[in-house]
Coordinates of C-alpha atoms and ligand atoms in Angstrom, one line a residue:
X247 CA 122.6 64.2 78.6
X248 CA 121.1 67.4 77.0
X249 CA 123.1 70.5 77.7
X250 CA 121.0 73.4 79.1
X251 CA 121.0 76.9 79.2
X252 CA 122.3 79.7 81.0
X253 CA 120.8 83.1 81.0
X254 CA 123.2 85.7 82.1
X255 CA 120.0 88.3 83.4
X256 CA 119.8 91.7 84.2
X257 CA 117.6 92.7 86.9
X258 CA 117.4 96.3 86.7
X259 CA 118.2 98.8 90.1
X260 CA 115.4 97.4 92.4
X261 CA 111.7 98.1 90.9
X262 CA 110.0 95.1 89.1
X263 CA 108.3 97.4 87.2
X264 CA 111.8 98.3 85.0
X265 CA 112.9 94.6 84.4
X266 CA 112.6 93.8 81.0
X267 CA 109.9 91.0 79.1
X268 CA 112.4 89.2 78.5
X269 CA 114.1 89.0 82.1
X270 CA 110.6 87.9 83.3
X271 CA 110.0 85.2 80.6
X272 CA 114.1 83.7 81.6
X273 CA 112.8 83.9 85.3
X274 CA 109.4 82.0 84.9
X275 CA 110.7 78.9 83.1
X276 CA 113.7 78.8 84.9
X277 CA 114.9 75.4 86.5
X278 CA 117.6 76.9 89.0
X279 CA 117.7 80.8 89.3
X280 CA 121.1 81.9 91.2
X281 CA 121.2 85.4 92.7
X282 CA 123.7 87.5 95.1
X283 CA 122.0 91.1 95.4
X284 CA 119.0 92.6 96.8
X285 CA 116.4 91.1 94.3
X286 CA 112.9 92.4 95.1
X287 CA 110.0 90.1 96.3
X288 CA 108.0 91.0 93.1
X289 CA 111.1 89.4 91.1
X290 CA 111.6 86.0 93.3
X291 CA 107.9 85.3 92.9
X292 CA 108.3 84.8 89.3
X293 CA 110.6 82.4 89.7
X294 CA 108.5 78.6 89.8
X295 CA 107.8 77.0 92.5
X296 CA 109.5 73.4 91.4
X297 CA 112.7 75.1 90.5
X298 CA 116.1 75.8 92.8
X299 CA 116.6 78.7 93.9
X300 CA 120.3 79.4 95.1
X301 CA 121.2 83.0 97.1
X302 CA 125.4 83.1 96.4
X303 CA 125.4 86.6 98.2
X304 CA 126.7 87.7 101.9
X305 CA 124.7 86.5 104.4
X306 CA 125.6 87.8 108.3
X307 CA 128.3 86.0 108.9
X308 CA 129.2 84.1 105.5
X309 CA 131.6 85.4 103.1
X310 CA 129.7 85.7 99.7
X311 CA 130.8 82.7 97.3
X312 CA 133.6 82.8 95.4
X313 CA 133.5 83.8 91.5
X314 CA 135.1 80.8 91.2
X315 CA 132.5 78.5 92.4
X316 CA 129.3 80.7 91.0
X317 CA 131.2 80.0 87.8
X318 CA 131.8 76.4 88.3
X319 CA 128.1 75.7 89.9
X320 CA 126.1 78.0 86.7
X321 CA 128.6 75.5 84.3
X322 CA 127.5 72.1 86.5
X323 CA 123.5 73.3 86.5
X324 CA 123.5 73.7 82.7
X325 CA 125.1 70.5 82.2
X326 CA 122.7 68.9 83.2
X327 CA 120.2 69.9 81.5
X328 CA 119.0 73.1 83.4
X329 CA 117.3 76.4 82.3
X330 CA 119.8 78.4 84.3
X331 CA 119.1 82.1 85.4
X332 CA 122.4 83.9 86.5
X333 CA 120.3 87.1 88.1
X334 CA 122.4 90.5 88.5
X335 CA 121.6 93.9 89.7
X336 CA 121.5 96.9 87.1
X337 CA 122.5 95.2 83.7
X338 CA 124.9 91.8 83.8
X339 CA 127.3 93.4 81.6
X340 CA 128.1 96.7 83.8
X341 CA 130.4 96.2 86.9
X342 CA 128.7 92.9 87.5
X343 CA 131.3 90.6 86.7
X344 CA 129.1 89.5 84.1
X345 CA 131.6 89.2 81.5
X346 CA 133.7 86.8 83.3
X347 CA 131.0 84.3 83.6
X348 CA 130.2 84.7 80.4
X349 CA 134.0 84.1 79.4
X350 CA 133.7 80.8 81.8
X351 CA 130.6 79.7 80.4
X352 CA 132.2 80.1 76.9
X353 CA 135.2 78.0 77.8
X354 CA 133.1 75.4 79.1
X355 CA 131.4 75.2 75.8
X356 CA 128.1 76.4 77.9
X357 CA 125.2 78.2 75.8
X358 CA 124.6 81.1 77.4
X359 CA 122.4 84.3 76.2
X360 CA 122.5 87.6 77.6
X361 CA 119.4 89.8 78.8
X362 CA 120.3 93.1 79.3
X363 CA 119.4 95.3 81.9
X364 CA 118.9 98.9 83.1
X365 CA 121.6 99.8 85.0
X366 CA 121.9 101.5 88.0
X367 CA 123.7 104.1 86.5
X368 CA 120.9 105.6 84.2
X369 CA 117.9 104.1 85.9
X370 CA 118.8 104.2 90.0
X371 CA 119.5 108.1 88.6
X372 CA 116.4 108.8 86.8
X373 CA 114.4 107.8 89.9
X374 CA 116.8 110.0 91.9
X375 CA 115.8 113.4 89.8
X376 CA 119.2 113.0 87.7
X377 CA 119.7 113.1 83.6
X378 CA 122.9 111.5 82.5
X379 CA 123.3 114.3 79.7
X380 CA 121.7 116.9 78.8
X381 CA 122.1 119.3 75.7
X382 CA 123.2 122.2 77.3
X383 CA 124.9 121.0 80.5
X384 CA 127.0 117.4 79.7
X385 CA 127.1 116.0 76.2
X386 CA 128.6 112.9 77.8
X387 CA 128.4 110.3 80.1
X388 CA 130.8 107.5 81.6
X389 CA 130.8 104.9 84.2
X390 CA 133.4 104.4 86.5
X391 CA 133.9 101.7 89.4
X392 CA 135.5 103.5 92.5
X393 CA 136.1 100.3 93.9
X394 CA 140.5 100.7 93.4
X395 CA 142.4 103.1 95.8
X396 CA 143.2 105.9 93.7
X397 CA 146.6 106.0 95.0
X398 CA 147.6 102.7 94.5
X399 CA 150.0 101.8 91.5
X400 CA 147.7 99.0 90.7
X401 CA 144.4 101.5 90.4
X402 CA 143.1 100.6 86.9
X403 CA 141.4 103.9 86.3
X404 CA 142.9 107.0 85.1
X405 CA 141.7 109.5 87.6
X406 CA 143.8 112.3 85.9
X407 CA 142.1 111.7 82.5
X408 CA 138.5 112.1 84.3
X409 CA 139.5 115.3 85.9
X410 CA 139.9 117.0 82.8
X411 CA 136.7 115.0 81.0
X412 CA 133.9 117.6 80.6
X413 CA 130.3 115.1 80.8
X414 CA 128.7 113.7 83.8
X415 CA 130.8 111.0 85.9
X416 CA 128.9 108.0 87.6
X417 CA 131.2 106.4 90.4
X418 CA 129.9 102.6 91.1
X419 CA 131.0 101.1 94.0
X420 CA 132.9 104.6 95.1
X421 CA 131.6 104.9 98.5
X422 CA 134.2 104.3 100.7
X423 CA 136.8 105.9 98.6
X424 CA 135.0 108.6 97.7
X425 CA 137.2 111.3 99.9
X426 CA 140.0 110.2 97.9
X427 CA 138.5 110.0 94.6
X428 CA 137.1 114.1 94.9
X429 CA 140.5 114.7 96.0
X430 CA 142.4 113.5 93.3
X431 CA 139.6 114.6 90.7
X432 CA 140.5 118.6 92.2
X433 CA 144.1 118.1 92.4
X434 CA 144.2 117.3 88.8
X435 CA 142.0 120.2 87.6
X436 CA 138.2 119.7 88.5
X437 CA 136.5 122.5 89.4
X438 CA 135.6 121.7 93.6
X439 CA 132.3 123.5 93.0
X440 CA 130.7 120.9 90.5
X441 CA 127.9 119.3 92.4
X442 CA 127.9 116.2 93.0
X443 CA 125.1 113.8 94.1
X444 CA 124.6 110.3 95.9
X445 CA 121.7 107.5 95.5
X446 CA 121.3 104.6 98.1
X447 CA 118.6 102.2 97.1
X448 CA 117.3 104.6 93.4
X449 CA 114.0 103.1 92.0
X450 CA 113.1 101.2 95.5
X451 CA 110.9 103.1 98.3
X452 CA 113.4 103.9 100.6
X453 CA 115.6 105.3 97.9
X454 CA 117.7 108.4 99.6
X455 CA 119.7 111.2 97.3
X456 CA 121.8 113.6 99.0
X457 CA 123.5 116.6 97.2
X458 CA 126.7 118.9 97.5
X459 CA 129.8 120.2 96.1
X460 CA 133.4 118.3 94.8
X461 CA 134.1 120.1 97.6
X462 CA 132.3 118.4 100.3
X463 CA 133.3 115.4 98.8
X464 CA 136.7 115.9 99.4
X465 CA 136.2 116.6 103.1
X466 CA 136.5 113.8 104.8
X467 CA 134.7 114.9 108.2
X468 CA 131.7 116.1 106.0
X469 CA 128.9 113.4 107.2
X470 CA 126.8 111.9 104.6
X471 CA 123.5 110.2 105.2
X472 CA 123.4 108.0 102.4
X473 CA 125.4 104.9 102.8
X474 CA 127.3 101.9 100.5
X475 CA 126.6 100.7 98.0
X476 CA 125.5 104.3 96.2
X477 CA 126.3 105.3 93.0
X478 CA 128.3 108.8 92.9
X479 CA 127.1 111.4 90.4
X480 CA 129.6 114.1 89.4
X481 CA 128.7 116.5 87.1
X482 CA 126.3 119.9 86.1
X483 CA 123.3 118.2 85.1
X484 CA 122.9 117.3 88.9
X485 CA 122.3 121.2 89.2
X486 CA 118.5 120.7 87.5
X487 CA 117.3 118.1 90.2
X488 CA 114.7 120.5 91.3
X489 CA 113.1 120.4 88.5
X490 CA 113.6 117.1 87.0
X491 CA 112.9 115.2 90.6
X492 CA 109.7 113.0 90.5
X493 CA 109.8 109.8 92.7
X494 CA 109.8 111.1 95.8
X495 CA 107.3 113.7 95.2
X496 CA 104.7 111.2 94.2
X497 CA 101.8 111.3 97.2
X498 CA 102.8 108.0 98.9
X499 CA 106.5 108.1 98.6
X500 CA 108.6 106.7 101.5
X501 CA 105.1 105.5 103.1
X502 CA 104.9 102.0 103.3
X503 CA 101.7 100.3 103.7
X504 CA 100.0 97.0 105.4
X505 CA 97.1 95.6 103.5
X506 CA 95.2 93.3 105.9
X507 CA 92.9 91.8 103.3
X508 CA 92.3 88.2 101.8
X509 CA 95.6 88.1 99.5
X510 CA 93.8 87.9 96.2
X511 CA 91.7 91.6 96.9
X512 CA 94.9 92.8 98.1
X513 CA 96.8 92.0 94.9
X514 CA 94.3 94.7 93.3
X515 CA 95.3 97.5 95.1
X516 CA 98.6 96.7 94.7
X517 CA 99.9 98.0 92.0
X518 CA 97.3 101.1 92.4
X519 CA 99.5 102.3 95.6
X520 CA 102.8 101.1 93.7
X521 CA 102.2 103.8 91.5
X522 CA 101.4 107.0 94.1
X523 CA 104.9 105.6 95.8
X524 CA 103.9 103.7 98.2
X525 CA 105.9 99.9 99.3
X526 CA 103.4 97.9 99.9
X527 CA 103.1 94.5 102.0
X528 CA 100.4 92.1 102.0
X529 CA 99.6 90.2 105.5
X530 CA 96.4 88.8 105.3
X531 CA 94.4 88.6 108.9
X532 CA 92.0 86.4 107.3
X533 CA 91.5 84.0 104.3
X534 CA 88.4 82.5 102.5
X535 CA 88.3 79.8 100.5
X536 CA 85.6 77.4 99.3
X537 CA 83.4 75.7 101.4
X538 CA 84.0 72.3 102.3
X539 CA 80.8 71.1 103.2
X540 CA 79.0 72.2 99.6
X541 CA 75.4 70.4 100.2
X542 CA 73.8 73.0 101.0
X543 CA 75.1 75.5 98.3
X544 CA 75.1 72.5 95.9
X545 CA 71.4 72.3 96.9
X546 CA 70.7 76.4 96.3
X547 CA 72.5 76.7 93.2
X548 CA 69.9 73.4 92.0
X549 CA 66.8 75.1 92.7
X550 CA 68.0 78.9 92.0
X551 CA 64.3 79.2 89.6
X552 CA 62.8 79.1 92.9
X553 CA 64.2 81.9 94.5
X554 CA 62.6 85.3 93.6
X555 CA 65.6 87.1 94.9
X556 CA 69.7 86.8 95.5
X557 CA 70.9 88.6 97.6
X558 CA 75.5 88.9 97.8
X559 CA 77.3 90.8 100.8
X560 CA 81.0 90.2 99.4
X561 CA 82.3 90.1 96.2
X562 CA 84.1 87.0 97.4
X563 CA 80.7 85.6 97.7
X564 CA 79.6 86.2 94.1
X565 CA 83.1 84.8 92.8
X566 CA 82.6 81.5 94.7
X567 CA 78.9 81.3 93.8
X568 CA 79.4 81.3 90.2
X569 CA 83.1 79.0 90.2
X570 CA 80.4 76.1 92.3
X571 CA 77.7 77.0 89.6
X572 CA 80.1 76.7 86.5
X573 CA 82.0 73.5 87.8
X574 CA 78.1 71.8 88.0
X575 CA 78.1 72.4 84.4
X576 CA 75.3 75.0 84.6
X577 CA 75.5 78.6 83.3
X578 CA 73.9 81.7 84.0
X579 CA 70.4 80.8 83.0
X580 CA 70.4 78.9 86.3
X581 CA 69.7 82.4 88.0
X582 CA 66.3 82.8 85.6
X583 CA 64.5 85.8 86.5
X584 CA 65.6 86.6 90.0
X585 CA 66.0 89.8 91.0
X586 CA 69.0 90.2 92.4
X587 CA 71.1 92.5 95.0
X588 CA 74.3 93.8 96.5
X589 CA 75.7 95.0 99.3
X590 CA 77.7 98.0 97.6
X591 CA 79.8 99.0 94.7
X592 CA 82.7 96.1 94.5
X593 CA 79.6 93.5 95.0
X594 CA 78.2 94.8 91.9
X595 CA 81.0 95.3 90.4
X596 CA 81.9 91.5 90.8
X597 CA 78.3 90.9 89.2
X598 CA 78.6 93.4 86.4
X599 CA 82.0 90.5 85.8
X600 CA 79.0 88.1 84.8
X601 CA 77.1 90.0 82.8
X602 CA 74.9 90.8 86.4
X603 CA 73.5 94.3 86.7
X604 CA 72.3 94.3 90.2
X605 CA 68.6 95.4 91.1
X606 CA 69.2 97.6 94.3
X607 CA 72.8 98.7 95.6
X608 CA 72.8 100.9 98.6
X609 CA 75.5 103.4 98.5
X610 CA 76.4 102.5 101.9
X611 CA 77.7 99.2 102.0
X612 CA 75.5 98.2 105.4
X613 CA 73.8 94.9 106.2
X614 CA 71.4 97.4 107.9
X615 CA 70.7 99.6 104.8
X616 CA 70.5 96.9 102.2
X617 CA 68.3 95.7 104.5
X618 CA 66.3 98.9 104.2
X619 CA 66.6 99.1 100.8
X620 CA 65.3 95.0 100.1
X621 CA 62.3 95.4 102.9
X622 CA 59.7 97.0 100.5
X623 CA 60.8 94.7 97.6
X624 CA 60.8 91.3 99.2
X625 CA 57.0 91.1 101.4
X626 CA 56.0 87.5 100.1
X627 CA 58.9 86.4 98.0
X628 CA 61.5 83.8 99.0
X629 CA 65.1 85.6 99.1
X630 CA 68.4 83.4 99.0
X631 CA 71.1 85.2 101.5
X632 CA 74.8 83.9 99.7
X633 CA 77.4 84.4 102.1
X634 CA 79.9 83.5 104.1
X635 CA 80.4 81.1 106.7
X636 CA 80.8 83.4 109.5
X637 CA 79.2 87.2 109.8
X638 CA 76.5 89.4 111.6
X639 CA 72.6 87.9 110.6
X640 CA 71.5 91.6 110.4
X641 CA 69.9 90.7 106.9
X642 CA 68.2 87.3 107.9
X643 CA 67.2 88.7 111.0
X644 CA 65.2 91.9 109.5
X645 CA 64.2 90.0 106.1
X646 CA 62.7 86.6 107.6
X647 CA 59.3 88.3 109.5
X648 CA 58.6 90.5 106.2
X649 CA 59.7 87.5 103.3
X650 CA 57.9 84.6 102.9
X651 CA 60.7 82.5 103.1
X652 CA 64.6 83.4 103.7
X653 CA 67.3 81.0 103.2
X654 CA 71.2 81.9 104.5
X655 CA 73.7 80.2 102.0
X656 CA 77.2 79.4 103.3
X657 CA 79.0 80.3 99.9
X658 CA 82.7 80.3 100.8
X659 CA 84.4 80.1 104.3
X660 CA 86.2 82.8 105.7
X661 CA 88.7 82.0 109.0
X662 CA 91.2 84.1 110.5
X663 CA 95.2 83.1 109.3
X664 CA 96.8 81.3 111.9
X665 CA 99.8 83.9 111.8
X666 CA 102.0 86.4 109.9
X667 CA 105.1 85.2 107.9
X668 CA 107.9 86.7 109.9
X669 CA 109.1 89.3 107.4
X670 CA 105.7 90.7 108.3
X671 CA 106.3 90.2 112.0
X672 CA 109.5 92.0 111.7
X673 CA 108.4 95.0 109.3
X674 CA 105.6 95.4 112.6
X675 CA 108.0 95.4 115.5
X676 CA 110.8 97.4 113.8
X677 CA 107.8 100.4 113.8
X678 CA 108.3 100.8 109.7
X679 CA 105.1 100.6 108.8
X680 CA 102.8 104.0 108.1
X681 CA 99.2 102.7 107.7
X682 CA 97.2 99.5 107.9
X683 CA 93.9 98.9 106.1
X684 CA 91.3 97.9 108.0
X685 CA 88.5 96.6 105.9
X686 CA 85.8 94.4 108.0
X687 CA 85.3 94.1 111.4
X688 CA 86.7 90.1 111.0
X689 CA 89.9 92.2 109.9
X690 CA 90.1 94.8 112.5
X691 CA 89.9 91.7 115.5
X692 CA 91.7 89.5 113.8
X693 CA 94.7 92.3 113.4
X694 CA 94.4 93.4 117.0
X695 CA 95.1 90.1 118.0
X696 CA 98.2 89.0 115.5
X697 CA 99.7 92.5 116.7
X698 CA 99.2 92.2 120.4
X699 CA 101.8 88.8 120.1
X700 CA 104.2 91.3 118.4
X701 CA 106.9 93.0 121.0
X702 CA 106.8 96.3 119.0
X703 CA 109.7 98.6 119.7
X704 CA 109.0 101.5 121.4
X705 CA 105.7 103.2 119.5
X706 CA 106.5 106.1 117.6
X707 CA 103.1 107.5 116.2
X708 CA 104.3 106.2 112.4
X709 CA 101.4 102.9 112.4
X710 CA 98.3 104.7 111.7
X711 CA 95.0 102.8 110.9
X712 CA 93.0 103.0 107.8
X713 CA 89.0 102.3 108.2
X714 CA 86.5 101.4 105.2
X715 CA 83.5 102.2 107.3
X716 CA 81.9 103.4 110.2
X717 CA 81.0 99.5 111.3
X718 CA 84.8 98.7 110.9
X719 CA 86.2 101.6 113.0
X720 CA 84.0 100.5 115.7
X721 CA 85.0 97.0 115.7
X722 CA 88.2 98.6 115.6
X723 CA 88.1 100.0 118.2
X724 CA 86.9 97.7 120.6
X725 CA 89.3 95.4 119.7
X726 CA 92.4 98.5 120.8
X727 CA 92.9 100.4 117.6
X728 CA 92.0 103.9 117.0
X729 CA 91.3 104.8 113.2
X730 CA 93.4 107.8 111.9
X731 CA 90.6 108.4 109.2
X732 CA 87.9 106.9 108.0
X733 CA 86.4 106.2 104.2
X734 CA 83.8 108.0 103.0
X735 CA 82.4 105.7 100.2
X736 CA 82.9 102.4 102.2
X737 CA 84.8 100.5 99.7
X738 CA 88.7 100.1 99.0
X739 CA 89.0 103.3 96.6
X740 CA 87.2 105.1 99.3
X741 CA 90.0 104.2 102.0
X742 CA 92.8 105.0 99.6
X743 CA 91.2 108.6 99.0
X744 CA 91.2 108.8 102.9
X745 CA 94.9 108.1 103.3
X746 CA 95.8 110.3 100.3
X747 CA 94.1 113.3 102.0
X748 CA 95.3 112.6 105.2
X749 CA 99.2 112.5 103.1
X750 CA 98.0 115.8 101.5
X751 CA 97.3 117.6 104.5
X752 CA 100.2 116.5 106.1
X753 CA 103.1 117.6 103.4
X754 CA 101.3 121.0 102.8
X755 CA 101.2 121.8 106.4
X756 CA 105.1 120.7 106.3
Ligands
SAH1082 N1 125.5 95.6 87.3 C1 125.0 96.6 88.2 C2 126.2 97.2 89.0 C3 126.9 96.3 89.9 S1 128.1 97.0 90.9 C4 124.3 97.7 87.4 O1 124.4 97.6 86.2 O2 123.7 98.5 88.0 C5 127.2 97.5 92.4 C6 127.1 99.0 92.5 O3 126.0 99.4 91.7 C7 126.8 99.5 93.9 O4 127.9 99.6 94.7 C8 126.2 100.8 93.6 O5 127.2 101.7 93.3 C9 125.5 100.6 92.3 N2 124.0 100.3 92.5 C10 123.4 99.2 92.1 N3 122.0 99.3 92.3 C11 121.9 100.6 92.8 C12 120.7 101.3 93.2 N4 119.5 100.8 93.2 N5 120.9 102.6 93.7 C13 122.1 103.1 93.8 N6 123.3 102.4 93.4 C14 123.1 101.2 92.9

């Protein structure tokens, strides 16, 4: 039996964004990945679909597993023959128990390799505004855990010592004896004014940092918002957080957004509203997908010559045209000399893809107007329509009297999803979600009708809707939803810009 592998991983503090290349490498051709903390969705996507994945945290009402038995189960996987991720918050080798399993793994004559990780202390703190050191303020830095009771003979770290210790302090795990610990740190010298500062959840969207004094610390019926597990700064660098904050200033932060579309164009504007700060979560209302039935587009994409123009309303419709064109072995000379057209900007941007620059693109993204804009082009020619399965005839209906011949295309299929995952469900009825992008009238109906299953709790003016066009907003609203704002360019950038004005306005008038 070949002995496998285990990979002892760091998963940084909670954004995907700060785990390292070769975390993510580990993580994709694992065979079993075994976790116990919060690991973000992003993360546990990576992780392939034929391999185990095994959760060895608390769960309500379970006890989390015994060291013991993670240590026993990562030896057992690697015997035989497994790629074996061991996945820990922050860095494996910081208050993770890390080392232990290493030690275990060693004993059991187990390969193992280590991939470090940012820790919680440097990066949770960065997000949170805070520099470990700085030249003029703390030349050094140490990690503590808090975890011991300070006043317990047994208490492993020597509170005294850090009392007199000059640099920045970072208590992990000090949370709930953090009364004692400021205590002891002023009894024994500490200044009870040196600020002090706590981070729930740094690097994630709904990271909270509080500040204050020793002081405050100390006092026991001072309240604190953020809860365990927090890491507890201590130190005179936490005095320049005004200046050196960033993550939550950032336009979207703390906002977390629904994006309604077909999964794949949601993945594109997902990382865009990563980066203004957003959280994002993708529930798709409706999905597309190639067309089962393909004579008919088999028999259009044949006889393309023919057609003196081609006319695409999605950019989902250009995608599947040319996947069914390529997989019947012909290229792009099959589209010869037609002229062709698109409904707006991410249509001819898909084209452009191809090596396609569109004849006529109305700025509007309307059936109507593209219709406006073909009518003086197309008097006598025969136009192909490549679509999708379901959708307003607005084009065939104005073209057909003027062309001499029109011919509507079913390119791909488009059919609303069935139902939400219930994470999505949940997100929805617990009211945490700001806005929702509504980006065709299909969407708009389809949401209205997901939602109204839903048993939100009691509606608090946070779920705001996004529109991409005056057509959508009015579908929108005859299906129950009133648009917050409304795109000017009718297309996905155009929405965003609508949200991040609405944001603006809203923080400057406080
Ligand atoms: N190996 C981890 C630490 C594990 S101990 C690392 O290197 O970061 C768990 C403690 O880490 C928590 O109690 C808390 O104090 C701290 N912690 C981990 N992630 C954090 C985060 N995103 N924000 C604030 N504290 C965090």
């Amino acid at each position: 039996m070949p002995v496998g592998l285990v990979y002892l991983v760091g998963a940084g503090p909670g954004d995907p964004g700060l785990v390292t290349r070769h975390a993510e490498a580990a993580i994709r051709a694992a065979d079993t990945v075994v976790y116990d903390h919060l690991v973000h969705r992003k993360i546990l996507e990576w992780i392939p679909a034929n391999a185990r994945s095994i959760y060895v945290g608390k769960r309500r009402g379970h006890q989390e597993m015994p060291q013991q038995e993670i240590n026993r189960l990562l030896c057992d996987e690697a015997l035989q023959g497994r790629a074996v991720v061991r996945l820990k918050g922050g860095d494996p080798y910081v208050f993770g128990r890390g080392a232990e399993e290493a030690e275990a793994l060693a004993e059991a004559g187990v390969p193992f390799r280590v991939i470090p990780g940012v820790t919680a202390g440097i990066g949770a703190l960065a997000y949170a505004g805070l520099a470990v050191t700085h030249r003029d303020h703390a030349s050094a830095v140490t990690f503590v855990t808090g975890h011991d009771d300070p006043d317990s003979p047994d208490c492993r770290v020597d509170w005294p010592w850090f009392a007199r210790f000059s640099g920045t302090v970072v208590v992990y795990m000090g949370m709930t004896r953090r009364t004692r610990i400021a205590q002891v740190l002023i009894e024994n010298g500490k200044s009870p004014s040196t600020p002090v500062a706590l981070v729930e959840r740094g690097s994630w969207p709904d990271q909270k940092v509080e500040t204050g004094t020793l002081k405050e610390l100390a006092d026991s019926s001072r309240a604190w918002r953020v809860k365990a597990p927090a890491l507890i700064m201590i130190g005179e660098v936490v005095r320049l957080r005004p200046q050196l904050d960033w993550f939550s200033r950032l336009p979207l932060a703390g906002r977390c957004i629904l994006l309604t579309r077909p999964e794949d164009d949601a993945r594109r504007s997902e990382s865009v509203l990563e980066n203004l700060g957003a959280e994002v979560l993708i529930a798709p209302t409706i999905r597309v997908g190639p067309i089962a039935d393909r004579s008919g587009l088999d028999d259009a994409l044949g006889h393309l010559a023919s057609y003196d123009w081609i006319v695409w309303t999605s950019a989902n419709g250009v995608r599947f045209f040319f996947d069914r064109l390529f997989e019947l072995g012909l290229d792009l000379r099959a589209v010869g000399h037609a002229k062709i057209a698109a409904i707006g900007p991410a249509t001819s941007e898909a084209l452009k893809r191809y090596g396609l620059n569109a004849d006529v693109v109305p700025a509007t993204f309307r059936s109507e107007d593209l219709a406006d804009a073909l009518l003086p082009h197309v008097s006598g020619k025969s136009v192909l329509l490549a679509r999708a399965d379901r959708g307003r005839t607005v084009l065939l209906d104005r073209l057909e009297p003027v062309a001499s011949d029109v011919r509507q295309v079913a390119v791909y299929t488009n059919e609303d999803m069935p139902e939400w995952p219930v994470e999505i469900e949940k997100v929805l009825e617990e009211d945490r979600v700001d806005w929702v992008t509504l980006t065709s009238s299909a969407i708009s109906r389809r949401f209205a009708s997901l939602y109204a299953k839903l048993r939100p709790a009691e509606k608090s003016g946070r779920l705001k809707f996004a529109s991409i066009s005056p057509i959508t907003s009015q579908a929108a609203r005859e299906a129950g939803l009133e648009p917050t704002v409304e795109a000017n360019q009718f297309t996905m950038e155009g929405l965003l810009d609508a949200i991040l004005a609405y944001e603006r306005r809203r923080s400057e008038s406080g």
